JSON list of C-alpha atoms in Angstrom, two decimals:
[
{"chain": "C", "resi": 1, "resn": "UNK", "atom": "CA", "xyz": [21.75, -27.01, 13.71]},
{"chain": "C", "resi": 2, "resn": "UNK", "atom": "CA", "xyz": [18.21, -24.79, 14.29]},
{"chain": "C", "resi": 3, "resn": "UNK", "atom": "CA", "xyz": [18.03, -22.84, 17.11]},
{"chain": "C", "resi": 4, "resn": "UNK", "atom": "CA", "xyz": [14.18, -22.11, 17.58]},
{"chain": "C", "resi": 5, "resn": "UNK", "atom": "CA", "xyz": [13.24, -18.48, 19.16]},
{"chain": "C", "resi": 6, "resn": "UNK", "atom": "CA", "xyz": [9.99, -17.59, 19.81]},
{"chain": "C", "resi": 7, "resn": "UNK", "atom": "CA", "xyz": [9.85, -13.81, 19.53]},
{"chain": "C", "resi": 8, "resn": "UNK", "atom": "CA", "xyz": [6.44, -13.36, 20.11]},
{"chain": "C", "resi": 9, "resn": "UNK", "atom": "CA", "xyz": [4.90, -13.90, 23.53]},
{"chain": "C", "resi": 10, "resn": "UNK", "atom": "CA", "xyz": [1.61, -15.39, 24.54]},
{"chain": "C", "resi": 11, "resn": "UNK", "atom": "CA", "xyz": [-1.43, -13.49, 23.15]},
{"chain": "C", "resi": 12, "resn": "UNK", "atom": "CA", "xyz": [-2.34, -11.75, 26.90]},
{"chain": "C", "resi": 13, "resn": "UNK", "atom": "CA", "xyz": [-1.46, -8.33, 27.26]},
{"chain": "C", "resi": 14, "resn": "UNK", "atom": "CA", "xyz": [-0.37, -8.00, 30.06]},
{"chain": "C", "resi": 15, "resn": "UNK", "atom": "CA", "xyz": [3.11, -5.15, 29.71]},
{"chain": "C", "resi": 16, "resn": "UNK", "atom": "CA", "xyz": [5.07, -7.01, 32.38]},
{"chain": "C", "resi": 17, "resn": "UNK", "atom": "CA", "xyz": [4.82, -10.39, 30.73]},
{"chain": "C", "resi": 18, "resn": "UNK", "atom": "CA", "xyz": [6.14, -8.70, 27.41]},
{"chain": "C", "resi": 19, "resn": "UNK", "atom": "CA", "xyz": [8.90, -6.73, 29.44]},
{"chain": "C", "resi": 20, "resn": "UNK", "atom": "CA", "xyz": [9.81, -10.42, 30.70]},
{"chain": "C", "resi": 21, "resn": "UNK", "atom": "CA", "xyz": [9.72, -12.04, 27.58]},
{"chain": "C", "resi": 22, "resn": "UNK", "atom": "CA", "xyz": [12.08, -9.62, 26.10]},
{"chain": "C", "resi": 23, "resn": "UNK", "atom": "CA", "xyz": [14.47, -10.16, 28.96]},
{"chain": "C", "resi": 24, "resn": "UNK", "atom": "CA", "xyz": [14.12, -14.22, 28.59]},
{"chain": "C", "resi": 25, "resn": "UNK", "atom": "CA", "xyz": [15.02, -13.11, 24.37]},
{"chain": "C", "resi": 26, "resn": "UNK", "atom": "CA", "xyz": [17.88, -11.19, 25.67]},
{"chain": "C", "resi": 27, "resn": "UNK", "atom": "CA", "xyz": [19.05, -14.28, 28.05]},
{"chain": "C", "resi": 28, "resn": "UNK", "atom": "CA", "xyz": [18.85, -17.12, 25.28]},
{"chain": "C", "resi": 29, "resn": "UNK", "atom": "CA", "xyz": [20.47, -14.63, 22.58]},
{"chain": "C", "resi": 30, "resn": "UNK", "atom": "CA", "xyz": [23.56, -14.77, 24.79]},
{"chain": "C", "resi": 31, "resn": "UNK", "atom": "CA", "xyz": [23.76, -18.18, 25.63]},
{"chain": "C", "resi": 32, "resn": "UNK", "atom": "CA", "xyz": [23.44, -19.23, 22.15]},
{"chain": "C", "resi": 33, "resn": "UNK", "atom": "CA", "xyz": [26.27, -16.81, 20.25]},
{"chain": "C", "resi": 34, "resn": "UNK", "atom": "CA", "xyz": [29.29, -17.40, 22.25]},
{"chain": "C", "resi": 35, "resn": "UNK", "atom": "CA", "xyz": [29.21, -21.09, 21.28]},
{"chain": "C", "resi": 36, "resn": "UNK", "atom": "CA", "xyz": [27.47, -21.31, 17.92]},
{"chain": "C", "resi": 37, "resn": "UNK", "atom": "CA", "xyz": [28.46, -19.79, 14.30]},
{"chain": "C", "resi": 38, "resn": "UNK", "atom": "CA", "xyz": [25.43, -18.58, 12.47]},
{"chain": "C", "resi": 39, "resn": "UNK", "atom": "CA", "xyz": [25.14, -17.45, 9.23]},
{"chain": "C", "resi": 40, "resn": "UNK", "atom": "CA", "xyz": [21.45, -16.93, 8.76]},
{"chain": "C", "resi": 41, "resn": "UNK", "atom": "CA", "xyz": [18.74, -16.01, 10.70]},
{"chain": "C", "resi": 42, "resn": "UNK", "atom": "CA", "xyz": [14.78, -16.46, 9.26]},
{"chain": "C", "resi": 43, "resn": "UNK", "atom": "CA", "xyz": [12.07, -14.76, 11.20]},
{"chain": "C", "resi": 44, "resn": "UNK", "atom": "CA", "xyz": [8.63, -15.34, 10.10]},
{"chain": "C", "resi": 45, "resn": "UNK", "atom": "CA", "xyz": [6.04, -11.97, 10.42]},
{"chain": "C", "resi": 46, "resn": "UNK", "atom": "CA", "xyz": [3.37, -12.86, 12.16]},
{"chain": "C", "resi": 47, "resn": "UNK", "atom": "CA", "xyz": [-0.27, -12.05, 10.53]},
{"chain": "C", "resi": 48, "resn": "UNK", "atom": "CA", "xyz": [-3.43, -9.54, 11.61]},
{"chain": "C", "resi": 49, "resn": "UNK", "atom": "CA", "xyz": [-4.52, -12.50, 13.75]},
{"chain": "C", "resi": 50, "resn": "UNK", "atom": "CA", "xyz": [-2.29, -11.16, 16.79]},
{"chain": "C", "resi": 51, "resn": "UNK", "atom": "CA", "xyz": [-3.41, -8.35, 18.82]},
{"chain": "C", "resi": 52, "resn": "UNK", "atom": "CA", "xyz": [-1.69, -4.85, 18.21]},
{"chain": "C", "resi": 53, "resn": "UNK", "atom": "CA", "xyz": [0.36, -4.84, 21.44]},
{"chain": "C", "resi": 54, "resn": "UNK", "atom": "CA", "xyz": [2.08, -8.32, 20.53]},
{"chain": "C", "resi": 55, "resn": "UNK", "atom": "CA", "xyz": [2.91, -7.18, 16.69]},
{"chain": "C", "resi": 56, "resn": "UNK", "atom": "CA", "xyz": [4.56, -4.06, 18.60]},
{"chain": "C", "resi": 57, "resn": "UNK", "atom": "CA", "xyz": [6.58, -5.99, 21.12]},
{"chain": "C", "resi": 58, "resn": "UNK", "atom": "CA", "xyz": [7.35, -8.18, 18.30]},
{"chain": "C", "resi": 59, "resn": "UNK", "atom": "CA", "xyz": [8.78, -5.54, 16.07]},
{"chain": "C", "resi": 60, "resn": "UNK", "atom": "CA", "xyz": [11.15, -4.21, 19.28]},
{"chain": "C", "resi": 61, "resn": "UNK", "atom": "CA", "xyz": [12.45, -7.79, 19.74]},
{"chain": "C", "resi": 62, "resn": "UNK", "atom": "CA", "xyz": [13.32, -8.10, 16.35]},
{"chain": "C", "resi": 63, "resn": "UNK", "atom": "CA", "xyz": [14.88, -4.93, 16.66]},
{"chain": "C", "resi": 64, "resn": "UNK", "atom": "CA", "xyz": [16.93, -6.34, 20.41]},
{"chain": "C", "resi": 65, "resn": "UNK", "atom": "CA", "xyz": [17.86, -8.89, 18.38]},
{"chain": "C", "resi": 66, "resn": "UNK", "atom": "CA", "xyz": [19.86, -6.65, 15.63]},
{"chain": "C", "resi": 67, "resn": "UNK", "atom": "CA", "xyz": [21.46, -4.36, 18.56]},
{"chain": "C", "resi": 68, "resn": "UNK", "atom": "CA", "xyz": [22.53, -7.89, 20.24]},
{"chain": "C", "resi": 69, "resn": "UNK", "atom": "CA", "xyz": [24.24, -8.96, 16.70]},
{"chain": "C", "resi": 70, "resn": "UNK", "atom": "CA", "xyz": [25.58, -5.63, 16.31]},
{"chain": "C", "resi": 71, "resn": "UNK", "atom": "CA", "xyz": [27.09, -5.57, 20.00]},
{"chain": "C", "resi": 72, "resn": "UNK", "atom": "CA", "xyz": [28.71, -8.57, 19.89]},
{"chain": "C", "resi": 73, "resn": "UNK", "atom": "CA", "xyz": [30.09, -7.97, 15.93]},
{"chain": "C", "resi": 74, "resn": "UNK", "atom": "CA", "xyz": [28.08, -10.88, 14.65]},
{"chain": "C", "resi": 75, "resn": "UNK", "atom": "CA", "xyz": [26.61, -10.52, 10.64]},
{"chain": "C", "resi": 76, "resn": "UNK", "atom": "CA", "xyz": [24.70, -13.36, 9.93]},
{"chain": "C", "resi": 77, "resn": "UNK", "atom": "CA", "xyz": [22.28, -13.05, 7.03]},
{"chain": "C", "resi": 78, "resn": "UNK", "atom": "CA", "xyz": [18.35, -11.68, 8.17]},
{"chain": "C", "resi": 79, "resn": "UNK", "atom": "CA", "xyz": [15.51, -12.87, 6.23]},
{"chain": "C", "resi": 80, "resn": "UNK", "atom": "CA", "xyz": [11.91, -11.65, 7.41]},
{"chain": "C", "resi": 81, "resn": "UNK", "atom": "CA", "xyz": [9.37, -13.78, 5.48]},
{"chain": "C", "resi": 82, "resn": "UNK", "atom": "CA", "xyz": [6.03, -12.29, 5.22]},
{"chain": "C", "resi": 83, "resn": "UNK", "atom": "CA", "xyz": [2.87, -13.77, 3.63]},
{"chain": "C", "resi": 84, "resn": "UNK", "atom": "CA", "xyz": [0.47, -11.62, 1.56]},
{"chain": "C", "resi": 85, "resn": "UNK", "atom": "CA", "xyz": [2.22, -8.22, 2.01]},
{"chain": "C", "resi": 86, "resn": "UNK", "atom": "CA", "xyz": [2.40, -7.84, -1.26]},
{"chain": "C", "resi": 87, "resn": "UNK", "atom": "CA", "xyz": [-0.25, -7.55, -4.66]},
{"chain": "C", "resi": 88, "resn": "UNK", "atom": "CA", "xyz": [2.50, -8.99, -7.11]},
{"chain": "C", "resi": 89, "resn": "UNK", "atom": "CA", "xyz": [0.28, -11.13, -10.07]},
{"chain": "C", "resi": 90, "resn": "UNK", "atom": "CA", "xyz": [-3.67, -10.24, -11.12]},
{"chain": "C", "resi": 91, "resn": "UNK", "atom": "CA", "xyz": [-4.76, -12.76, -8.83]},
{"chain": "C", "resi": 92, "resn": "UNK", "atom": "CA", "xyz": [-3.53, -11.35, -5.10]},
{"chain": "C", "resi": 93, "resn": "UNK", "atom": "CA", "xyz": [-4.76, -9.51, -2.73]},
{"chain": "C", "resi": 94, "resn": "UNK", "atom": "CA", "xyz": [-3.49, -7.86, 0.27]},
{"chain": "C", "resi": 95, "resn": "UNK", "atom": "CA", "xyz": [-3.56, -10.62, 3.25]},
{"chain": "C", "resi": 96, "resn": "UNK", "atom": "CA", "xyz": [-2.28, -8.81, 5.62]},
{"chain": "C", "resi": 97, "resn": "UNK", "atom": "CA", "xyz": [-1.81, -5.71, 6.84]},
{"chain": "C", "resi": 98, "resn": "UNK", "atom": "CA", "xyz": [0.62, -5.96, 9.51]},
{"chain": "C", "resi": 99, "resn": "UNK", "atom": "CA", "xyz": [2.92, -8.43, 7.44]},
{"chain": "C", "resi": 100, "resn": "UNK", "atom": "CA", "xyz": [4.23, -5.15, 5.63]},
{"chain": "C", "resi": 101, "resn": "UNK", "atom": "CA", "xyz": [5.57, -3.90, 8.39]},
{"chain": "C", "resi": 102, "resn": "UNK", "atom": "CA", "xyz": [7.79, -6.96, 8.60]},
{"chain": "C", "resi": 103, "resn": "UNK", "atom": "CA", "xyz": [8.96, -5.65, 5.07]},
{"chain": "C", "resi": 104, "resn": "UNK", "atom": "CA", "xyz": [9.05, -1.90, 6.28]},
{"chain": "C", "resi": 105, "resn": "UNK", "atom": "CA", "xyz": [11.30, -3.13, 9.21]},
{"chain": "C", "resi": 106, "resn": "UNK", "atom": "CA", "xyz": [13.75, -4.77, 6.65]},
{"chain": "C", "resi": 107, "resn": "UNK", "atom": "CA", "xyz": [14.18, -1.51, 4.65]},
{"chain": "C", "resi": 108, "resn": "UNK", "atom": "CA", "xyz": [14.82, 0.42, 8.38]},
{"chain": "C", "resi": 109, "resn": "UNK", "atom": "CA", "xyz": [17.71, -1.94, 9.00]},
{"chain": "C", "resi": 110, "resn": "UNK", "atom": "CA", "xyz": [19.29, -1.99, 5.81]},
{"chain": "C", "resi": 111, "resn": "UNK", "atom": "CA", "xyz": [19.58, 1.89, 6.55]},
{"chain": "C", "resi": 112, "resn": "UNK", "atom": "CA", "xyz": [20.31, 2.07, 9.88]},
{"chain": "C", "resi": 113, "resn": "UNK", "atom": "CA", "xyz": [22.00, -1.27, 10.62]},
{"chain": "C", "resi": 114, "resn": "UNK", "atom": "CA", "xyz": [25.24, -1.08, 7.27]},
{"chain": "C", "resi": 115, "resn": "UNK", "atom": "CA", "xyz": [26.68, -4.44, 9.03]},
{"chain": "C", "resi": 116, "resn": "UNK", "atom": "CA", "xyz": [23.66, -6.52, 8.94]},
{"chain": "C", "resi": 117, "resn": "UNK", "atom": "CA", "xyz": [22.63, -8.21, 5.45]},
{"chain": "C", "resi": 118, "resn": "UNK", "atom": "CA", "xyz": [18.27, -8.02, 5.22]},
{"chain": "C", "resi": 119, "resn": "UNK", "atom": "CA", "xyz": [16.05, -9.54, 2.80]},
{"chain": "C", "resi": 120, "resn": "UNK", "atom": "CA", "xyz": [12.14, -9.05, 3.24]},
{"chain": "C", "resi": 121, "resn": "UNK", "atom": "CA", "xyz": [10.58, -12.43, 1.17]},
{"chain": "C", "resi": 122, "resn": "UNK", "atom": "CA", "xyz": [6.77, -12.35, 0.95]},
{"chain": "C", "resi": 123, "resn": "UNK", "atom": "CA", "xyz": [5.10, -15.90, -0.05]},
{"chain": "C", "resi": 124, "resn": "UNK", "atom": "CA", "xyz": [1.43, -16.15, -0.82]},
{"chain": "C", "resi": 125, "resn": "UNK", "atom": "CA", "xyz": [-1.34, -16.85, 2.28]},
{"chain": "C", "resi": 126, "resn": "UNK", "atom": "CA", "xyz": [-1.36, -20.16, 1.34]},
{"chain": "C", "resi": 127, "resn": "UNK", "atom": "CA", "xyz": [1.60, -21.18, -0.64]},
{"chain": "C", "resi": 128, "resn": "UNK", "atom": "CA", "xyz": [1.52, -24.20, -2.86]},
{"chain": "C", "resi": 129, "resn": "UNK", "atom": "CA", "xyz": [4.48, -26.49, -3.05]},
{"chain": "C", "resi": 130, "resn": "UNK", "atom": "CA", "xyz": [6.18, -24.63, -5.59]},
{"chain": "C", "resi": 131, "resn": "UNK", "atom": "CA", "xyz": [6.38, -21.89, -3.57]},
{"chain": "C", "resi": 132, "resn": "UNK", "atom": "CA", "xyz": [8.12, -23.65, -0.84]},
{"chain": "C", "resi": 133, "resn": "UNK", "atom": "CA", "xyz": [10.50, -25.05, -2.91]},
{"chain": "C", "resi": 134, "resn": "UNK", "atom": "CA", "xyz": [11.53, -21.53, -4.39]},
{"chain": "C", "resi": 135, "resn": "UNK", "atom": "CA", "xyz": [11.52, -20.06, -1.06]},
{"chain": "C", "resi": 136, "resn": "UNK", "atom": "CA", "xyz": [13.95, -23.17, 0.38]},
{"chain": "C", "resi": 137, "resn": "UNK", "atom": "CA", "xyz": [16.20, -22.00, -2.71]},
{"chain": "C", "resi": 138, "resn": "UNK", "atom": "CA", "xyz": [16.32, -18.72, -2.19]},
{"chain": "C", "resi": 139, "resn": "UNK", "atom": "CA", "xyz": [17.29, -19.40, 1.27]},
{"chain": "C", "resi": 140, "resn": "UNK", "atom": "CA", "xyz": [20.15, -21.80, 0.25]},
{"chain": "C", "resi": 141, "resn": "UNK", "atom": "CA", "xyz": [21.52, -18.68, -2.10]},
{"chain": "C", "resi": 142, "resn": "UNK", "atom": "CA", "xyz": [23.80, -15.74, -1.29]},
{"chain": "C", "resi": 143, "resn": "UNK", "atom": "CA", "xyz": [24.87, -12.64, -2.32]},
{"chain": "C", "resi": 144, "resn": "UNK", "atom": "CA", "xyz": [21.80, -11.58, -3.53]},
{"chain": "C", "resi": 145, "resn": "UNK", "atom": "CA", "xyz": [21.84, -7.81, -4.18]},
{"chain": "C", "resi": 146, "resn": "UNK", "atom": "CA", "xyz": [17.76, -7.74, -3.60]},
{"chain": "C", "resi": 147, "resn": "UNK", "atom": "CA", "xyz": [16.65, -7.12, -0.29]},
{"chain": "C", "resi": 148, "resn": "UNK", "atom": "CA", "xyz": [13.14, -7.64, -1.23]},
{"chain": "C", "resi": 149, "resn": "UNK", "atom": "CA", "xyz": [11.40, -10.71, -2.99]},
{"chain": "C", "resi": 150, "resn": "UNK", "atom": "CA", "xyz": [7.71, -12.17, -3.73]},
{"chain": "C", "resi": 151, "resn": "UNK", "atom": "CA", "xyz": [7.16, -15.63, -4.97]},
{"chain": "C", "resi": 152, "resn": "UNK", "atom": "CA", "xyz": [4.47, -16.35, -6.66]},
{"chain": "C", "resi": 153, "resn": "UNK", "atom": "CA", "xyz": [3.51, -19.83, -7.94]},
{"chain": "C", "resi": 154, "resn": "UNK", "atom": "CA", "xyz": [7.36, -20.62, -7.75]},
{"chain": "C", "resi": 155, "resn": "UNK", "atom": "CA", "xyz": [8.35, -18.18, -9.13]},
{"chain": "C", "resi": 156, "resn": "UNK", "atom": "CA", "xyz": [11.04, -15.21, -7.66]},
{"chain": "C", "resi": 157, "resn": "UNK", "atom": "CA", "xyz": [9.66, -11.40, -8.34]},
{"chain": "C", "resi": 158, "resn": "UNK", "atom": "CA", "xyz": [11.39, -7.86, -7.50]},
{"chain": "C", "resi": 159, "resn": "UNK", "atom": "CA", "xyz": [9.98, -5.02, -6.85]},
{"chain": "C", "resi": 160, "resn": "UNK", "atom": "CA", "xyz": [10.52, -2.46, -9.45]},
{"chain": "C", "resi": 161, "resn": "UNK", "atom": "CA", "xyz": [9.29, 1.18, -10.48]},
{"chain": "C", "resi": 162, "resn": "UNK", "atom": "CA", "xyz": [7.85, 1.14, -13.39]},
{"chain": "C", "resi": 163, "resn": "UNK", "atom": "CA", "xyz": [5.60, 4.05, -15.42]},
{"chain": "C", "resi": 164, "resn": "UNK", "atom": "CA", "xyz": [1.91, 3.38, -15.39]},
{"chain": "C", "resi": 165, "resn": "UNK", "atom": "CA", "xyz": [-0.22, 4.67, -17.98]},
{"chain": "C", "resi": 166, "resn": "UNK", "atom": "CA", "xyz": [-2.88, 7.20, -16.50]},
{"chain": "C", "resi": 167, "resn": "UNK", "atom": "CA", "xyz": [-5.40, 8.96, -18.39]},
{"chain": "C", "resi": 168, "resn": "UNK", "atom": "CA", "xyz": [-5.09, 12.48, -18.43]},
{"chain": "C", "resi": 169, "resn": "UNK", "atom": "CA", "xyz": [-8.59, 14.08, -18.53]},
{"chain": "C", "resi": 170, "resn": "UNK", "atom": "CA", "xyz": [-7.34, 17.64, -17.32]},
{"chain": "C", "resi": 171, "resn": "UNK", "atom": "CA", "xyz": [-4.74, 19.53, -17.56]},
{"chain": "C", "resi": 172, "resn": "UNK", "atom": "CA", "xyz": [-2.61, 20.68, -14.07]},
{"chain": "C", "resi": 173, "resn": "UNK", "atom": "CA", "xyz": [-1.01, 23.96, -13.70]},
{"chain": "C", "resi": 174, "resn": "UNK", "atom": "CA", "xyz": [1.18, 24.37, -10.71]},
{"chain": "C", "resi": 175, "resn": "UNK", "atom": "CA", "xyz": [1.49, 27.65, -9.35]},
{"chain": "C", "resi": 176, "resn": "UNK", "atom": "CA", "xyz": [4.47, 28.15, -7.15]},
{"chain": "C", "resi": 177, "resn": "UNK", "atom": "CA", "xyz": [3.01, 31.88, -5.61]}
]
């Protein structure tokens, strides 16, 4: 069975409609968990195309929707699937903006929330069917000990440190006085 939430409200700003909206999240949250067992839970980051006050409100629901999991000792699985957070292969370029926050918010809960399991998964703007196919599997898996993905032309990547080769045209002295 899919449940369908919308956390984000309709694009007019007015602060009492988003007040409301969070209260109607809050409502349908508890009428759904006492009867239902759910393992996973996929929330798709919305893109720059949103005004600033709705990506906000958005974010705080998201993060109503952990404290209601938490408070009623439920730990389903979190993905947050972003598209174009992410310069992964030669050929991206950063979409959007406000789709790594969506990413930033997984690495908050992992931290702050121990109980709930988070994955950030960024797909390209405009994926191609590979993509989706990848992404469906990744869904399908658990256990994964990465809580952040890209796919790329089907393909799964993880972020990684890695040392870059700079050239070094001066010399720096640090002086600690």
């Amino acid at each position: 069975t899919i449940e369908w939430l919308d956390l984000l409200p309709d694009t007019d700003e007015n602060p009492t409609h988003l007040e409301s909206h969070s209260a109607s999240i809050e409502e349908r949250l508890s009428s759904l968990w006492p009867h239902k067992t759910i393992s996973h839970i996929l929330i798709i980051w919305p893109n720059d195309d949103h005004p600033t006050e709705a990506l906000s409100h958005y974010g705080a629901t998201v993060s109503k929707l952990v404290q209601h999991l938490e408070r009623h000792s439920l730990h389903p699985s979190l993905t947050v699937l972003t598209r174009g957070a992410h310069q992964v292969i030669d050929q991206d370029s950063i979409y959007s903006l406000s789709a790594g926050i969506g990413g930033s918010l997984v690495e908050t809960l992992r931290f702050e929330h121990l109980g709930i399991s988070a994955i950030a998964i960024d797909i390209p703007p405009s994926p191609i069917a590979s993509d989706l196919e990848c992404l469906l599997g990744t869904l399908r898996e658990t256990g994964s000990k990465e809580h952040q993905l890209a796919i790329r032309d089907g393909v799964q990547y993880v972020c990684r440190l890695q040392k870059a080769d700079l050239p070094s045209t001066k010399e720096v002295n640090l002086d600690p006085s």
